[in-house]
mmCIF file of C-alpha atoms and ligand atoms in Angstrom:
data_model
loop_
_atom_site.group_PDB
_atom_site.id
_atom_site.type_symbol
_atom_site.label_atom_id
_atom_site.label_comp_id
_atom_site.label_asym_id
_atom_site.label_seq_id
_atom_site.Cartn_x
_atom_site.Cartn_y
_atom_site.Cartn_z
ATOM 1 C CA MET A 1 -44.832 28.966 72.731
ATOM 2 C CA SER A 2 -41.721 30.205 71.014
ATOM 3 C CA GLN A 3 -41.475 29.285 67.329
ATOM 4 C CA GLU A 4 -37.730 28.737 67.491
ATOM 5 C CA CYS A 5 -37.565 26.922 70.823
ATOM 6 C CA ILE A 6 -36.681 23.231 70.695
ATOM 7 C CA PHE A 7 -38.357 22.498 74.042
ATOM 8 C CA CYS A 8 -41.568 24.277 72.960
ATOM 9 C CA LYS A 9 -41.495 21.968 69.926
ATOM 10 C CA ILE A 10 -41.190 18.938 72.221
ATOM 11 C CA ILE A 11 -44.172 20.240 74.262
ATOM 12 C CA ALA A 12 -46.148 20.639 71.034
ATOM 13 C CA GLY A 13 -45.218 17.108 69.956
ATOM 14 C CA ASP A 14 -43.401 18.391 66.876
ATOM 15 C CA ILE A 15 -40.103 16.851 68.025
ATOM 16 C CA PRO A 16 -40.151 13.389 69.644
ATOM 17 C CA ALA A 17 -38.819 12.797 73.147
ATOM 18 C CA LYS A 18 -38.941 9.941 75.630
ATOM 19 C CA LEU A 19 -41.582 11.376 77.960
ATOM 20 C CA LEU A 20 -41.457 10.351 81.609
ATOM 21 C CA TYR A 21 -44.109 12.618 83.117
ATOM 22 C CA GLU A 22 -46.642 15.164 81.910
ATOM 23 C CA ASP A 23 -49.397 17.275 83.409
ATOM 24 C CA ASP A 24 -50.931 20.675 82.682
ATOM 25 C CA GLU A 25 -47.875 22.588 83.857
ATOM 26 C CA VAL A 26 -44.751 20.482 83.441
ATOM 27 C CA LEU A 27 -43.162 17.909 81.151
ATOM 28 C CA ALA A 28 -40.268 15.553 81.895
ATOM 29 C CA PHE A 29 -38.248 13.591 79.346
ATOM 30 C CA ASN A 30 -34.854 11.962 78.882
ATOM 31 C CA ASP A 31 -31.980 14.190 77.774
ATOM 32 C CA ILE A 32 -30.904 13.411 74.202
ATOM 33 C CA SER A 33 -27.238 13.496 75.218
ATOM 34 C CA PRO A 34 -27.136 11.952 78.704
ATOM 35 C CA GLN A 35 -24.263 13.011 80.970
ATOM 36 C CA ALA A 36 -25.027 10.267 83.508
ATOM 37 C CA PRO A 37 -26.880 6.898 83.436
ATOM 38 C CA THR A 38 -30.012 8.848 84.431
ATOM 39 C CA HIS A 39 -30.346 12.293 82.862
ATOM 40 C CA ILE A 40 -33.852 13.719 82.906
ATOM 41 C CA LEU A 41 -35.011 17.215 81.993
ATOM 42 C CA VAL A 42 -38.039 18.745 83.713
ATOM 43 C CA ILE A 43 -39.509 21.810 81.994
ATOM 44 C CA PRO A 44 -42.483 24.114 82.406
ATOM 45 C CA LYS A 45 -45.016 24.073 79.572
ATOM 46 C CA THR A 46 -44.875 27.855 79.390
ATOM 47 C CA HIS A 47 -41.862 29.364 77.667
ATOM 48 C CA ILE A 48 -39.564 30.934 80.283
ATOM 49 C CA SER A 49 -36.066 31.598 78.971
ATOM 50 C CA GLY A 50 -34.187 30.555 82.105
ATOM 51 C CA PRO A 51 -33.903 30.813 85.891
ATOM 52 C CA ALA A 52 -33.223 34.561 85.810
ATOM 53 C CA ALA A 53 -36.483 35.136 83.929
ATOM 54 C CA LEU A 54 -38.616 33.627 86.708
ATOM 55 C CA THR A 55 -41.044 36.058 88.317
ATOM 56 C CA ASP A 56 -42.728 36.033 91.720
ATOM 57 C CA ALA A 57 -45.753 34.487 90.016
ATOM 58 C CA ASP A 58 -43.614 31.477 89.010
ATOM 59 C CA GLN A 59 -42.619 30.437 92.537
ATOM 60 C CA ALA A 60 -45.129 27.585 92.797
ATOM 61 C CA LEU A 61 -44.205 26.402 89.299
ATOM 62 C CA MET A 62 -40.532 26.372 90.251
ATOM 63 C CA GLY A 63 -41.326 24.323 93.347
ATOM 64 C CA LYS A 64 -43.261 21.913 91.189
ATOM 65 C CA LEU A 65 -40.301 21.468 88.831
ATOM 66 C CA VAL A 66 -38.088 20.509 91.770
ATOM 67 C CA LYS A 67 -40.705 18.211 93.308
ATOM 68 C CA THR A 68 -41.297 16.513 89.947
ATOM 69 C CA GLY A 69 -37.544 16.087 89.551
ATOM 70 C CA THR A 70 -37.098 14.502 92.977
ATOM 71 C CA THR A 71 -40.065 12.170 92.429
ATOM 72 C CA LEU A 72 -38.619 11.032 89.104
ATOM 73 C CA ALA A 73 -35.195 10.581 90.737
ATOM 74 C CA GLU A 74 -36.792 8.299 93.328
ATOM 75 C CA GLN A 75 -38.627 6.380 90.606
ATOM 76 C CA ALA A 76 -35.301 5.953 88.792
ATOM 77 C CA GLY A 77 -33.818 4.384 91.933
ATOM 78 C CA LEU A 78 -31.500 7.263 92.754
ATOM 79 C CA GLN A 79 -32.138 7.239 96.525
ATOM 80 C CA ASP A 80 -28.357 7.109 97.101
ATOM 81 C CA GLY A 81 -27.879 10.516 95.515
ATOM 82 C CA PHE A 82 -28.651 12.641 92.525
ATOM 83 C CA ARG A 83 -27.951 16.136 91.326
ATOM 84 C CA LEU A 84 -30.374 18.863 90.268
ATOM 85 C CA VAL A 85 -28.857 21.494 87.967
ATOM 86 C CA MET A 86 -30.112 24.645 86.296
ATOM 87 C CA ASN A 87 -27.734 26.539 84.053
ATOM 88 C CA ASN A 88 -28.339 30.256 83.577
ATOM 89 C CA GLY A 89 -26.658 31.968 80.655
ATOM 90 C CA GLU A 90 -24.147 30.829 78.055
ATOM 91 C CA ARG A 91 -21.209 31.286 80.386
ATOM 92 C CA ALA A 92 -22.749 28.768 82.774
ATOM 93 C CA GLY A 93 -23.358 26.280 79.974
ATOM 94 C CA GLN A 94 -26.969 27.041 79.111
ATOM 95 C CA THR A 95 -27.604 26.017 75.504
ATOM 96 C CA VAL A 96 -31.406 25.773 75.400
ATOM 97 C CA PHE A 97 -33.145 28.971 76.446
ATOM 98 C CA HIS A 98 -36.295 27.383 77.832
ATOM 99 C CA LEU A 99 -36.118 26.832 81.593
ATOM 100 C CA HIS A 100 -35.146 23.273 82.481
ATOM 101 C CA LEU A 101 -34.080 21.332 85.522
ATOM 102 C CA HIS A 102 -31.489 18.620 84.929
ATOM 103 C CA VAL A 103 -31.862 15.499 87.106
ATOM 104 C CA LEU A 104 -28.614 13.554 86.993
ATOM 105 C CA GLY A 105 -27.663 10.341 88.750
ATOM 106 C CA GLY A 106 -26.491 6.759 88.593
ATOM 107 C CA ARG A 107 -22.785 7.473 88.911
ATOM 108 C CA PRO A 108 -20.544 9.105 91.528
ATOM 109 C CA MET A 109 -20.285 12.877 91.121
ATOM 110 C CA THR A 110 -17.585 15.310 92.070
ATOM 111 C CA TRP A 111 -17.604 18.887 93.279
ATOM 112 C CA PRO A 112 -16.882 21.554 92.118
ATOM 113 C CA PRO A 113 -18.645 21.059 88.790
ATOM 114 C CA GLY A 114 -16.780 21.911 85.590
HETATM 115 P P1 5GP B 201 -28.397 23.298 79.018
HETATM 116 O O1 5GP B 201 -27.016 23.126 78.427
HETATM 117 O O2 5GP B 201 -29.146 24.405 78.327
HETATM 118 O O3 5GP B 201 -28.422 23.416 80.519
HETATM 119 O O4 5GP B 201 -29.155 21.938 78.730
HETATM 120 C C1 5GP B 201 -29.816 21.668 77.544
HETATM 121 C C2 5GP B 201 -29.961 20.175 77.460
HETATM 122 O O5 5GP B 201 -30.929 19.876 76.465
HETATM 123 C C3 5GP B 201 -28.677 19.456 77.080
HETATM 124 O O6 5GP B 201 -28.337 18.526 78.097
HETATM 125 C C4 5GP B 201 -29.036 18.767 75.757
HETATM 126 O O7 5GP B 201 -28.452 17.492 75.614
HETATM 127 C C5 5GP B 201 -30.535 18.696 75.813
HETATM 128 N N1 5GP B 201 -31.182 18.728 74.513
HETATM 129 C C6 5GP B 201 -30.931 19.601 73.492
HETATM 130 N N2 5GP B 201 -31.728 19.347 72.441
HETATM 131 C C7 5GP B 201 -32.524 18.298 72.827
HETATM 132 C C8 5GP B 201 -33.569 17.579 72.153
HETATM 133 O O8 5GP B 201 -33.938 17.839 71.007
HETATM 134 N N3 5GP B 201 -34.156 16.572 72.853
HETATM 135 C C9 5GP B 201 -33.788 16.241 74.121
HETATM 136 N N4 5GP B 201 -34.424 15.221 74.715
HETATM 137 N N5 5GP B 201 -32.808 16.900 74.779
HETATM 138 C C10 5GP B 201 -32.187 17.917 74.134
HETATM 139 ZN ZN1 ZN B 202 -39.714 27.226 74.797
#
């Protein structure tokens, strides 16, 4: 738990969020500023600052984040397509330094991303 981390505060229940899934290891909730009709964030309950901070010991956890994200995408009716995104570092658009997987869908998407 990081005192300053907004996602650690959501895990602790100190900041409200629309929770979609929770177990011992991961939490999923709606993004406060959705960039698509469905915009879910899936986070680990341990504070990891971002993708580059993952260690070998986190491999199963990382797989679980992706699997949770795809299950929630299915539950949201996104079988036609959805996007999973992880930003690493400010230059890539990371603004919250607690690892999170974005699950985006419900509208057509273009490539390359901005
Ligand atoms: P990043 O830019 O770091 O990849 O993504 C951070 C995401 O967290 C953004 O999409 C932003 O809208 C979302 N976010 C930031 N603060 C909060 C919050 O307090 N609650 C929720 N639900 N989402 C947040
Ligand atoms: Zn945190």
